[in-house]
């Protein structure tokens, strides 16, 4: 490809993506929700109206008003500001965990799929052991052992998601290693490293790329769930699941806003990544018409 052709190719890819989004409103909604979350992460100090960890006993459980747009919780902390800052915490944990699982799981899946032997079998049995536990229970156990810190929650979730990416890449590698172009590469004298990372990996990544968005949504739910039961992030750190837990005891008294708005934030965040994952699958799949 000559340098003169590169801008044209980039423009064509951009216009192709634009047409794809126009034809799929759900993908556009998911992308819009993701952009809003990114803006909340970057501009949290500007968008918030109060200190998210400043308690005020005199304004405990105040309903939504001009001063506190989404009301206050039992400690008098502003719910709107805490939701904005919680976006940082929830997405930091989720993206870090899934990113680490992707970085670790993809090479492992590539190796155990290409090489056969006792090491590959042992690796898959370890993954079977990890995945044999209910995800939520395993997450609780790991966080309990390591401690209720933000990075410990991320590490625990990373451990849980690593087998997912490893299995996806392994399945693709097992299929690709028998293809004729791999045999041709071997005949031409290509080393195993070159075959793995130049020929197999680029062709095996599509399912894992789609899985990233799905896993981030699942990680957000797990993070919120662990915090809800007291096994995740601790007070007074702003976190959606923890905020829902704090307000759940007042729901029976008609004080709905303490849990409702953080719960809505969880729903919209998970929905955005689900819609993006669905759109990414359609866009990457070469069998689907653009």
PDB file of C-alpha atoms in Angstrom:
ATOM      1  CA  UNK A   1       0.000   0.000   0.000  1.00  0.00           C
ATOM      2  CA  UNK A   2       1.406   3.389  -0.966  1.00  0.00           C
ATOM      3  CA  UNK A   3       1.225   6.420   1.355  1.00  0.00           C
ATOM      4  CA  UNK A   4      -1.235   8.077  -1.007  1.00  0.00           C
ATOM      5  CA  UNK A   5      -3.693   5.214  -0.565  1.00  0.00           C
ATOM      6  CA  UNK A   6      -3.699   5.293   3.245  1.00  0.00           C
ATOM      7  CA  UNK A   7      -5.953   8.374   3.788  1.00  0.00           C
ATOM      8  CA  UNK A   8      -8.450   7.000   1.285  1.00  0.00           C
ATOM      9  CA  UNK A   9      -8.521   3.652   3.093  1.00  0.00           C
ATOM     10  CA  UNK A  10      -8.979   5.316   6.499  1.00  0.00           C
ATOM     11  CA  UNK A  11     -11.785   7.505   5.127  1.00  0.00           C
ATOM     12  CA  UNK A  12     -13.494   4.469   3.628  1.00  0.00           C
ATOM     13  CA  UNK A  13     -13.322   2.584   6.936  1.00  0.00           C
ATOM     14  CA  UNK A  14     -14.726   5.615   8.794  1.00  0.00           C
ATOM     15  CA  UNK A  15     -17.605   6.042   6.360  1.00  0.00           C
ATOM     16  CA  UNK A  16     -18.315   2.302   6.552  1.00  0.00           C
ATOM     17  CA  UNK A  17     -18.546   2.542  10.351  1.00  0.00           C
ATOM     18  CA  UNK A  18     -20.759   5.628  10.057  1.00  0.00           C
ATOM     19  CA  UNK A  19     -23.206   3.850   7.723  1.00  0.00           C
ATOM     20  CA  UNK A  20     -23.211   0.844  10.057  1.00  0.00           C
ATOM     21  CA  UNK A  21     -24.166   2.996  13.066  1.00  0.00           C
ATOM     22  CA  UNK A  22     -26.895   4.825  11.132  1.00  0.00           C
ATOM     23  CA  UNK A  23     -28.507   1.516  10.175  1.00  0.00           C
ATOM     24  CA  UNK A  24     -28.376   0.252  13.776  1.00  0.00           C
ATOM     25  CA  UNK A  25     -29.924   2.710  16.266  1.00  0.00           C
ATOM     26  CA  UNK A  26     -29.221   0.312  19.159  1.00  0.00           C
ATOM     27  CA  UNK A  27     -25.487   0.552  18.474  1.00  0.00           C
ATOM     28  CA  UNK A  28     -25.741   4.340  18.400  1.00  0.00           C
ATOM     29  CA  UNK A  29     -27.562   4.314  21.750  1.00  0.00           C
ATOM     30  CA  UNK A  30     -24.874   2.093  23.280  1.00  0.00           C
ATOM     31  CA  UNK A  31     -22.113   4.337  21.943  1.00  0.00           C
ATOM     32  CA  UNK A  32     -23.881   7.443  23.269  1.00  0.00           C
ATOM     33  CA  UNK A  33     -24.213   5.926  26.744  1.00  0.00           C
ATOM     34  CA  UNK A  34     -20.528   4.969  26.678  1.00  0.00           C
ATOM     35  CA  UNK A  35     -19.520   8.507  25.696  1.00  0.00           C
ATOM     36  CA  UNK A  36     -21.575   9.889  28.589  1.00  0.00           C
ATOM     37  CA  UNK A  37     -19.748   7.582  30.997  1.00  0.00           C
ATOM     38  CA  UNK A  38     -16.377   8.657  29.613  1.00  0.00           C
ATOM     39  CA  UNK A  39     -17.354  12.300  30.055  1.00  0.00           C
ATOM     40  CA  UNK A  40     -18.409  11.567  33.645  1.00  0.00           C
ATOM     41  CA  UNK A  41     -15.023   9.962  34.298  1.00  0.00           C
ATOM     42  CA  UNK A  42     -13.019  12.822  32.804  1.00  0.00           C
ATOM     43  CA  UNK A  43     -15.079  15.761  34.040  1.00  0.00           C
ATOM     44  CA  UNK A  44     -16.331  14.418  37.374  1.00  0.00           C
ATOM     45  CA  UNK A  45     -15.052  17.436  39.378  1.00  0.00           C
ATOM     46  CA  UNK A  46     -16.833  19.790  36.982  1.00  0.00           C
ATOM     47  CA  UNK A  47     -20.098  17.836  36.685  1.00  0.00           C
ATOM     48  CA  UNK A  48     -20.529  17.099  40.394  1.00  0.00           C
ATOM     49  CA  UNK A  49     -22.279  19.624  42.625  1.00  0.00           C
ATOM     50  CA  UNK A  50     -20.991  18.433  46.026  1.00  0.00           C
ATOM     51  CA  UNK A  51     -18.092  16.583  47.565  1.00  0.00           C
ATOM     52  CA  UNK A  52     -19.073  12.911  47.015  1.00  0.00           C
ATOM     53  CA  UNK A  53     -17.706  11.832  50.406  1.00  0.00           C
ATOM     54  CA  UNK A  54     -18.820  14.810  52.493  1.00  0.00           C
ATOM     55  CA  UNK A  55     -21.444  13.686  55.002  1.00  0.00           C
ATOM     56  CA  UNK A  56     -24.034  16.096  56.396  1.00  0.00           C
ATOM     57  CA  UNK A  57     -26.224  14.658  59.151  1.00  0.00           C
ATOM     58  CA  UNK A  58     -28.561  17.670  58.932  1.00  0.00           C
ATOM     59  CA  UNK A  59     -29.512  16.754  55.331  1.00  0.00           C
ATOM     60  CA  UNK A  60     -29.967  13.003  55.774  1.00  0.00           C
ATOM     61  CA  UNK A  61     -32.387  11.301  53.354  1.00  0.00           C
ATOM     62  CA  UNK A  62     -33.477  14.503  51.615  1.00  0.00           C
ATOM     63  CA  UNK A  63     -35.620  13.923  48.491  1.00  0.00           C
ATOM     64  CA  UNK A  64     -34.511  15.263  45.076  1.00  0.00           C
ATOM     65  CA  UNK A  65     -34.419  19.051  45.073  1.00  0.00           C
ATOM     66  CA  UNK A  66     -32.667  22.001  43.433  1.00  0.00           C
ATOM     67  CA  UNK A  67     -29.847  21.744  45.964  1.00  0.00           C
ATOM     68  CA  UNK A  68     -29.484  17.953  45.769  1.00  0.00           C
ATOM     69  CA  UNK A  69     -30.682  16.954  42.315  1.00  0.00           C
ATOM     70  CA  UNK A  70     -31.079  13.241  43.125  1.00  0.00           C
ATOM     71  CA  UNK A  71     -31.495  13.598  46.886  1.00  0.00           C
ATOM     72  CA  UNK A  72     -29.179  12.516  49.698  1.00  0.00           C
ATOM     73  CA  UNK A  73     -28.460   9.214  51.402  1.00  0.00           C
ATOM     74  CA  UNK A  74     -28.642   8.258  55.069  1.00  0.00           C
ATOM     75  CA  UNK A  75     -25.335  10.041  55.764  1.00  0.00           C
ATOM     76  CA  UNK A  76     -26.440  13.208  53.984  1.00  0.00           C
ATOM     77  CA  UNK A  77     -24.070  12.671  51.029  1.00  0.00           C
ATOM     78  CA  UNK A  78     -25.229  13.938  47.641  1.00  0.00           C
ATOM     79  CA  UNK A  79     -26.402  11.009  45.490  1.00  0.00           C
ATOM     80  CA  UNK A  80     -25.891  12.743  42.136  1.00  0.00           C
ATOM     81  CA  UNK A  81     -22.247  13.589  42.894  1.00  0.00           C
ATOM     82  CA  UNK A  82     -21.592  10.083  44.204  1.00  0.00           C
ATOM     83  CA  UNK A  83     -23.046   8.522  41.050  1.00  0.00           C
ATOM     84  CA  UNK A  84     -20.775  10.688  38.893  1.00  0.00           C
ATOM     85  CA  UNK A  85     -17.668   9.736  40.849  1.00  0.00           C
ATOM     86  CA  UNK A  86     -18.777   6.092  41.119  1.00  0.00           C
ATOM     87  CA  UNK A  87     -18.528   5.879  37.326  1.00  0.00           C
ATOM     88  CA  UNK A  88     -14.772   6.187  37.756  1.00  0.00           C
ATOM     89  CA  UNK A  89     -14.611   3.432  40.352  1.00  0.00           C
ATOM     90  CA  UNK A  90     -16.891   0.931  38.609  1.00  0.00           C
ATOM     91  CA  UNK A  91     -15.370   1.366  35.159  1.00  0.00           C
ATOM     92  CA  UNK A  92     -11.822   1.466  36.544  1.00  0.00           C
ATOM     93  CA  UNK A  93     -12.330  -1.886  38.255  1.00  0.00           C
ATOM     94  CA  UNK A  94     -14.185  -3.450  35.327  1.00  0.00           C
ATOM     95  CA  UNK A  95     -11.925  -2.255  32.508  1.00  0.00           C
ATOM     96  CA  UNK A  96      -8.760  -3.091  34.480  1.00  0.00           C
ATOM     97  CA  UNK A  97     -10.020  -6.580  35.309  1.00  0.00           C
ATOM     98  CA  UNK A  98     -11.136  -7.384  31.775  1.00  0.00           C
ATOM     99  CA  UNK A  99      -8.019  -5.822  30.245  1.00  0.00           C
ATOM    100  CA  UNK A 100      -5.777  -7.935  32.480  1.00  0.00           C
ATOM    101  CA  UNK A 101      -7.816 -11.060  31.689  1.00  0.00           C
ATOM    102  CA  UNK A 102      -7.496 -10.344  27.966  1.00  0.00           C
ATOM    103  CA  UNK A 103      -3.732  -9.760  28.152  1.00  0.00           C
ATOM    104  CA  UNK A 104      -3.163 -12.951  30.155  1.00  0.00           C
ATOM    105  CA  UNK A 105      -5.852 -15.177  28.653  1.00  0.00           C
ATOM    106  CA  UNK A 106      -5.160 -14.589  24.945  1.00  0.00           C
ATOM    107  CA  UNK A 107      -1.514 -15.807  24.926  1.00  0.00           C
ATOM    108  CA  UNK A 108      -2.426 -18.776  27.143  1.00  0.00           C
ATOM    109  CA  UNK A 109      -5.296 -19.761  24.840  1.00  0.00           C
ATOM    110  CA  UNK A 110      -3.027 -19.363  21.832  1.00  0.00           C
ATOM    111  CA  UNK A 111      -0.346 -21.643  23.285  1.00  0.00           C
ATOM    112  CA  UNK A 112      -2.629 -24.371  24.656  1.00  0.00           C
ATOM    113  CA  UNK A 113      -4.533 -24.427  21.384  1.00  0.00           C
ATOM    114  CA  UNK A 114      -1.432 -24.728  19.201  1.00  0.00           C
ATOM    115  CA  UNK A 115       0.638 -27.088  21.329  1.00  0.00           C
ATOM    116  CA  UNK A 116      -0.823 -30.353  22.535  1.00  0.00           C
ATOM    117  CA  UNK A 117       0.435 -32.254  25.561  1.00  0.00           C
ATOM    118  CA  UNK A 118       0.228 -32.602  29.311  1.00  0.00           C
ATOM    119  CA  UNK A 119       0.905 -28.884  29.924  1.00  0.00           C
ATOM    120  CA  UNK A 120      -2.043 -27.862  27.759  1.00  0.00           C
ATOM    121  CA  UNK A 121      -4.318 -30.404  29.418  1.00  0.00           C
ATOM    122  CA  UNK A 122      -3.230 -29.304  32.896  1.00  0.00           C
ATOM    123  CA  UNK A 123      -3.898 -25.655  32.038  1.00  0.00           C
ATOM    124  CA  UNK A 124      -7.407 -26.441  30.835  1.00  0.00           C
ATOM    125  CA  UNK A 125      -8.119 -28.494  33.981  1.00  0.00           C
ATOM    126  CA  UNK A 126      -7.088 -25.504  36.108  1.00  0.00           C
ATOM    127  CA  UNK A 127      -9.506 -23.356  34.118  1.00  0.00           C
ATOM    128  CA  UNK A 128     -12.196 -26.003  34.601  1.00  0.00           C
ATOM    129  CA  UNK A 129     -11.605 -25.808  38.358  1.00  0.00           C
ATOM    130  CA  UNK A 130     -11.881 -21.997  38.382  1.00  0.00           C
ATOM    131  CA  UNK A 131     -15.050 -22.012  36.285  1.00  0.00           C
ATOM    132  CA  UNK A 132     -16.665 -24.839  38.253  1.00  0.00           C
ATOM    133  CA  UNK A 133     -17.461 -22.397  41.065  1.00  0.00           C
ATOM    134  CA  UNK A 134     -20.349 -19.933  40.679  1.00  0.00           C
ATOM    135  CA  UNK A 135     -18.756 -16.688  39.514  1.00  0.00           C
ATOM    136  CA  UNK A 136     -20.240 -14.619  42.320  1.00  0.00           C
ATOM    137  CA  UNK A 137     -19.191 -17.079  45.044  1.00  0.00           C
ATOM    138  CA  UNK A 138     -15.666 -17.312  43.629  1.00  0.00           C
ATOM    139  CA  UNK A 139     -15.430 -13.522  43.539  1.00  0.00           C
ATOM    140  CA  UNK A 140     -16.543 -13.302  47.178  1.00  0.00           C
ATOM    141  CA  UNK A 141     -13.919 -15.852  48.216  1.00  0.00           C
ATOM    142  CA  UNK A 142     -11.075 -14.113  46.384  1.00  0.00           C
ATOM    143  CA  UNK A 143     -11.967 -10.660  47.710  1.00  0.00           C
ATOM    144  CA  UNK A 144     -12.337 -12.025  51.240  1.00  0.00           C
ATOM    145  CA  UNK A 145      -8.844 -13.541  51.090  1.00  0.00           C
ATOM    146  CA  UNK A 146      -7.105 -10.540  49.491  1.00  0.00           C
ATOM    147  CA  UNK A 147      -8.980  -7.741  51.234  1.00  0.00           C
ATOM    148  CA  UNK A 148     -11.667  -5.217  50.308  1.00  0.00           C
ATOM    149  CA  UNK A 149      -9.569  -2.822  48.261  1.00  0.00           C
ATOM    150  CA  UNK A 150     -10.335  -1.500  44.782  1.00  0.00           C
ATOM    151  CA  UNK A 151      -7.336  -3.194  43.165  1.00  0.00           C
ATOM    152  CA  UNK A 152      -8.043  -6.479  44.951  1.00  0.00           C
ATOM    153  CA  UNK A 153     -11.547  -6.501  43.501  1.00  0.00           C
ATOM    154  CA  UNK A 154     -10.061  -5.882  40.043  1.00  0.00           C
ATOM    155  CA  UNK A 155      -7.541  -8.716  40.498  1.00  0.00           C
ATOM    156  CA  UNK A 156     -10.262 -11.109  41.650  1.00  0.00           C
ATOM    157  CA  UNK A 157     -12.422 -10.312  38.632  1.00  0.00           C
ATOM    158  CA  UNK A 158      -9.398 -10.625  36.339  1.00  0.00           C
ATOM    159  CA  UNK A 159      -8.800 -14.155  37.642  1.00  0.00           C
ATOM    160  CA  UNK A 160     -12.440 -15.023  36.962  1.00  0.00           C
ATOM    161  CA  UNK A 161     -12.450 -13.698  33.376  1.00  0.00           C
ATOM    162  CA  UNK A 162      -9.064 -15.056  32.238  1.00  0.00           C
ATOM    163  CA  UNK A 163     -10.422 -18.568  31.451  1.00  0.00           C
ATOM    164  CA  UNK A 164     -13.147 -17.025  29.274  1.00  0.00           C
ATOM    165  CA  UNK A 165     -10.660 -15.363  26.915  1.00  0.00           C
ATOM    166  CA  UNK A 166      -8.291 -18.341  27.008  1.00  0.00           C
ATOM    167  CA  UNK A 167     -11.053 -20.732  25.962  1.00  0.00           C
ATOM    168  CA  UNK A 168     -12.237 -18.467  23.142  1.00  0.00           C
ATOM    169  CA  UNK A 169      -8.744 -18.132  21.667  1.00  0.00           C
ATOM    170  CA  UNK A 170      -8.021 -21.825  22.172  1.00  0.00           C
ATOM    171  CA  UNK A 171     -11.149 -22.827  20.263  1.00  0.00           C
ATOM    172  CA  UNK A 172     -10.231 -20.541  17.354  1.00  0.00           C
ATOM    173  CA  UNK A 173      -6.609 -21.733  17.399  1.00  0.00           C
ATOM    174  CA  UNK A 174      -7.614 -25.406  17.295  1.00  0.00           C
ATOM    175  CA  UNK A 175      -9.605 -24.658  14.145  1.00  0.00           C
ATOM    176  CA  UNK A 176      -7.042 -22.407  12.463  1.00  0.00           C
ATOM    177  CA  UNK A 177      -4.007 -24.637  13.072  1.00  0.00           C
ATOM    178  CA  UNK A 178      -5.457 -27.212  10.664  1.00  0.00           C
ATOM    179  CA  UNK A 179      -6.026 -24.736   7.825  1.00  0.00           C
ATOM    180  CA  UNK A 180      -4.043 -24.925   4.604  1.00  0.00           C
ATOM    181  CA  UNK A 181      -2.440 -21.492   5.007  1.00  0.00           C
ATOM    182  CA  UNK A 182      -0.830 -22.663   8.266  1.00  0.00           C
ATOM    183  CA  UNK A 183       0.556 -25.717   6.504  1.00  0.00           C
ATOM    184  CA  UNK A 184       1.880 -23.437   3.758  1.00  0.00           C
ATOM    185  CA  UNK A 185       3.550 -21.203   6.345  1.00  0.00           C
ATOM    186  CA  UNK A 186       5.254 -24.241   7.909  1.00  0.00           C
ATOM    187  CA  UNK A 187       6.460 -25.407   4.498  1.00  0.00           C
ATOM    188  CA  UNK A 188       7.957 -21.970   3.832  1.00  0.00           C
ATOM    189  CA  UNK A 189      10.058 -22.302   6.991  1.00  0.00           C
ATOM    190  CA  UNK A 190       8.112 -20.005   9.313  1.00  0.00           C
ATOM    191  CA  UNK A 191       8.842 -20.467  13.003  1.00  0.00           C
ATOM    192  CA  UNK A 192       6.153 -21.330  15.537  1.00  0.00           C
ATOM    193  CA  UNK A 193       6.313 -17.812  17.000  1.00  0.00           C
ATOM    194  CA  UNK A 194       5.727 -16.282  13.574  1.00  0.00           C
ATOM    195  CA  UNK A 195       2.877 -18.683  12.842  1.00  0.00           C
ATOM    196  CA  UNK A 196       1.240 -17.997  16.211  1.00  0.00           C
ATOM    197  CA  UNK A 197       1.438 -14.228  16.265  1.00  0.00           C
ATOM    198  CA  UNK A 198       1.369 -13.355  12.571  1.00  0.00           C
ATOM    199  CA  UNK A 199      -0.960 -15.940  11.074  1.00  0.00           C
ATOM    200  CA  UNK A 200      -3.165 -17.400  13.819  1.00  0.00           C
ATOM    201  CA  UNK A 201      -3.632 -14.579  16.348  1.00  0.00           C
ATOM    202  CA  UNK A 202      -4.993 -11.927  13.916  1.00  0.00           C
ATOM    203  CA  UNK A 203      -7.557 -14.438  12.644  1.00  0.00           C
ATOM    204  CA  UNK A 204      -8.543 -15.625  16.136  1.00  0.00           C
ATOM    205  CA  UNK A 205      -9.042 -12.264  17.847  1.00  0.00           C
ATOM    206  CA  UNK A 206     -12.543 -11.349  16.615  1.00  0.00           C
ATOM    207  CA  UNK A 207     -14.525 -13.368  19.221  1.00  0.00           C
ATOM    208  CA  UNK A 208     -12.253 -12.120  22.016  1.00  0.00           C
ATOM    209  CA  UNK A 209     -12.721  -8.489  20.945  1.00  0.00           C
ATOM    210  CA  UNK A 210     -16.489  -8.889  21.124  1.00  0.00           C
ATOM    211  CA  UNK A 211     -16.149 -10.657  24.473  1.00  0.00           C
ATOM    212  CA  UNK A 212     -14.327  -7.636  25.934  1.00  0.00           C
ATOM    213  CA  UNK A 213     -17.477  -5.517  25.891  1.00  0.00           C
ATOM    214  CA  UNK A 214     -19.642  -8.350  27.235  1.00  0.00           C
ATOM    215  CA  UNK A 215     -17.161  -9.047  30.033  1.00  0.00           C
ATOM    216  CA  UNK A 216     -16.966  -5.385  31.059  1.00  0.00           C
ATOM    217  CA  UNK A 217     -20.735  -5.358  31.521  1.00  0.00           C
ATOM    218  CA  UNK A 218     -20.539  -8.552  33.576  1.00  0.00           C
ATOM    219  CA  UNK A 219     -17.670  -7.103  35.624  1.00  0.00           C
ATOM    220  CA  UNK A 220     -19.756  -4.022  36.440  1.00  0.00           C
ATOM    221  CA  UNK A 221     -22.552  -6.261  37.727  1.00  0.00           C
ATOM    222  CA  UNK A 222     -20.132  -8.371  39.749  1.00  0.00           C
ATOM    223  CA  UNK A 223     -18.441  -5.311  41.232  1.00  0.00           C
ATOM    224  CA  UNK A 224     -21.790  -3.860  42.220  1.00  0.00           C
ATOM    225  CA  UNK A 225     -22.965  -7.207  43.577  1.00  0.00           C
ATOM    226  CA  UNK A 226     -19.876  -7.731  45.715  1.00  0.00           C
ATOM    227  CA  UNK A 227     -20.179  -4.224  47.145  1.00  0.00           C
ATOM    228  CA  UNK A 228     -23.904  -4.715  47.745  1.00  0.00           C
ATOM    229  CA  UNK A 229     -23.283  -7.638  50.088  1.00  0.00           C
ATOM    230  CA  UNK A 230     -20.332  -5.930  51.757  1.00  0.00           C
ATOM    231  CA  UNK A 231     -17.580  -7.972  50.075  1.00  0.00           C
ATOM    232  CA  UNK A 232     -16.417  -5.321  47.618  1.00  0.00           C
ATOM    233  CA  UNK A 233     -15.600  -1.641  47.867  1.00  0.00           C
ATOM    234  CA  UNK A 234     -16.031  -0.156  51.339  1.00  0.00           C
ATOM    235  CA  UNK A 235     -17.669   3.059  52.524  1.00  0.00           C
ATOM    236  CA  UNK A 236     -17.347   5.956  52.002  1.00  0.00           C
ATOM    237  CA  UNK A 237     -15.972   5.206  48.510  1.00  0.00           C
ATOM    238  CA  UNK A 238     -18.647   6.086  45.920  1.00  0.00           C
ATOM    239  CA  UNK A 239     -19.659   2.858  44.176  1.00  0.00           C
ATOM    240  CA  UNK A 240     -23.015   2.010  42.579  1.00  0.00           C
ATOM    241  CA  UNK A 241     -23.625  -1.342  44.291  1.00  0.00           C
ATOM    242  CA  UNK A 242     -22.633   0.057  47.659  1.00  0.00           C
ATOM    243  CA  UNK A 243     -25.041   2.968  47.161  1.00  0.00           C
ATOM    244  CA  UNK A 244     -27.880   0.580  46.314  1.00  0.00           C
ATOM    245  CA  UNK A 245     -27.073  -1.418  49.448  1.00  0.00           C
ATOM    246  CA  UNK A 246     -27.067   1.727  51.591  1.00  0.00           C
ATOM    247  CA  UNK A 247     -30.522   2.719  50.395  1.00  0.00           C
ATOM    248  CA  UNK A 248     -32.107  -0.736  50.312  1.00  0.00           C
ATOM    249  CA  UNK A 249     -33.048  -0.578  53.986  1.00  0.00           C
ATOM    250  CA  UNK A 250     -35.043   2.607  53.446  1.00  0.00           C
ATOM    251  CA  UNK A 251     -36.988   1.343  50.417  1.00  0.00           C
ATOM    252  CA  UNK A 252     -39.711  -0.136  52.624  1.00  0.00           C
ATOM    253  CA  UNK A 253     -40.196   3.312  54.156  1.00  0.00           C
ATOM    254  CA  UNK A 254     -40.856   4.895  50.776  1.00  0.00           C
ATOM    255  CA  UNK A 255     -37.400   6.471  50.475  1.00  0.00           C
ATOM    256  CA  UNK A 256     -36.831   5.181  46.970  1.00  0.00           C
ATOM    257  CA  UNK A 257     -34.303   7.618  45.508  1.00  0.00           C
ATOM    258  CA  UNK A 258     -31.285   6.382  47.504  1.00  0.00           C
ATOM    259  CA  UNK A 259     -31.268   3.019  45.713  1.00  0.00           C
ATOM    260  CA  UNK A 260     -33.175   3.854  42.537  1.00  0.00           C
ATOM    261  CA  UNK A 261     -30.731   6.242  40.863  1.00  0.00           C
ATOM    262  CA  UNK A 262     -27.558   4.180  41.470  1.00  0.00           C
ATOM    263  CA  UNK A 263     -29.468   1.099  40.279  1.00  0.00           C
ATOM    264  CA  UNK A 264     -30.466   2.984  37.130  1.00  0.00           C
ATOM    265  CA  UNK A 265     -26.819   3.902  36.567  1.00  0.00           C
ATOM    266  CA  UNK A 266     -25.869   0.206  36.739  1.00  0.00           C
ATOM    267  CA  UNK A 267     -28.607  -0.706  34.257  1.00  0.00           C
ATOM    268  CA  UNK A 268     -27.602   1.964  31.733  1.00  0.00           C
ATOM    269  CA  UNK A 269     -23.891   1.168  32.025  1.00  0.00           C
ATOM    270  CA  UNK A 270     -24.358  -2.573  31.512  1.00  0.00           C
ATOM    271  CA  UNK A 271     -26.838  -1.899  28.694  1.00  0.00           C
ATOM    272  CA  UNK A 272     -24.313   0.299  26.878  1.00  0.00           C
ATOM    273  CA  UNK A 273     -21.680  -2.439  26.824  1.00  0.00           C
ATOM    274  CA  UNK A 274     -24.233  -5.088  25.820  1.00  0.00           C
ATOM    275  CA  UNK A 275     -25.369  -2.975  22.853  1.00  0.00           C
ATOM    276  CA  UNK A 276     -21.776  -2.243  21.850  1.00  0.00           C
ATOM    277  CA  UNK A 277     -20.869  -5.942  22.035  1.00  0.00           C
ATOM    278  CA  UNK A 278     -23.811  -6.844  19.819  1.00  0.00           C
ATOM    279  CA  UNK A 279     -22.858  -4.146  17.314  1.00  0.00           C
ATOM    280  CA  UNK A 280     -19.180  -5.155  17.349  1.00  0.00           C
ATOM    281  CA  UNK A 281     -20.115  -8.748  16.587  1.00  0.00           C
ATOM    282  CA  UNK A 282     -22.161  -7.667  13.575  1.00  0.00           C
ATOM    283  CA  UNK A 283     -19.540  -5.221  12.327  1.00  0.00           C
ATOM    284  CA  UNK A 284     -16.606  -7.660  12.608  1.00  0.00           C
ATOM    285  CA  UNK A 285     -18.464 -10.654  11.152  1.00  0.00           C
ATOM    286  CA  UNK A 286     -17.514 -10.725   7.436  1.00  0.00           C
ATOM    287  CA  UNK A 287     -20.548 -12.861   6.587  1.00  0.00           C
ATOM    288  CA  UNK A 288     -22.923 -10.017   7.391  1.00  0.00           C
ATOM    289  CA  UNK A 289     -23.677  -7.449   4.761  1.00  0.00           C
ATOM    290  CA  UNK A 290     -22.609  -3.919   5.557  1.00  0.00           C
TER     291      UNK A 290
END
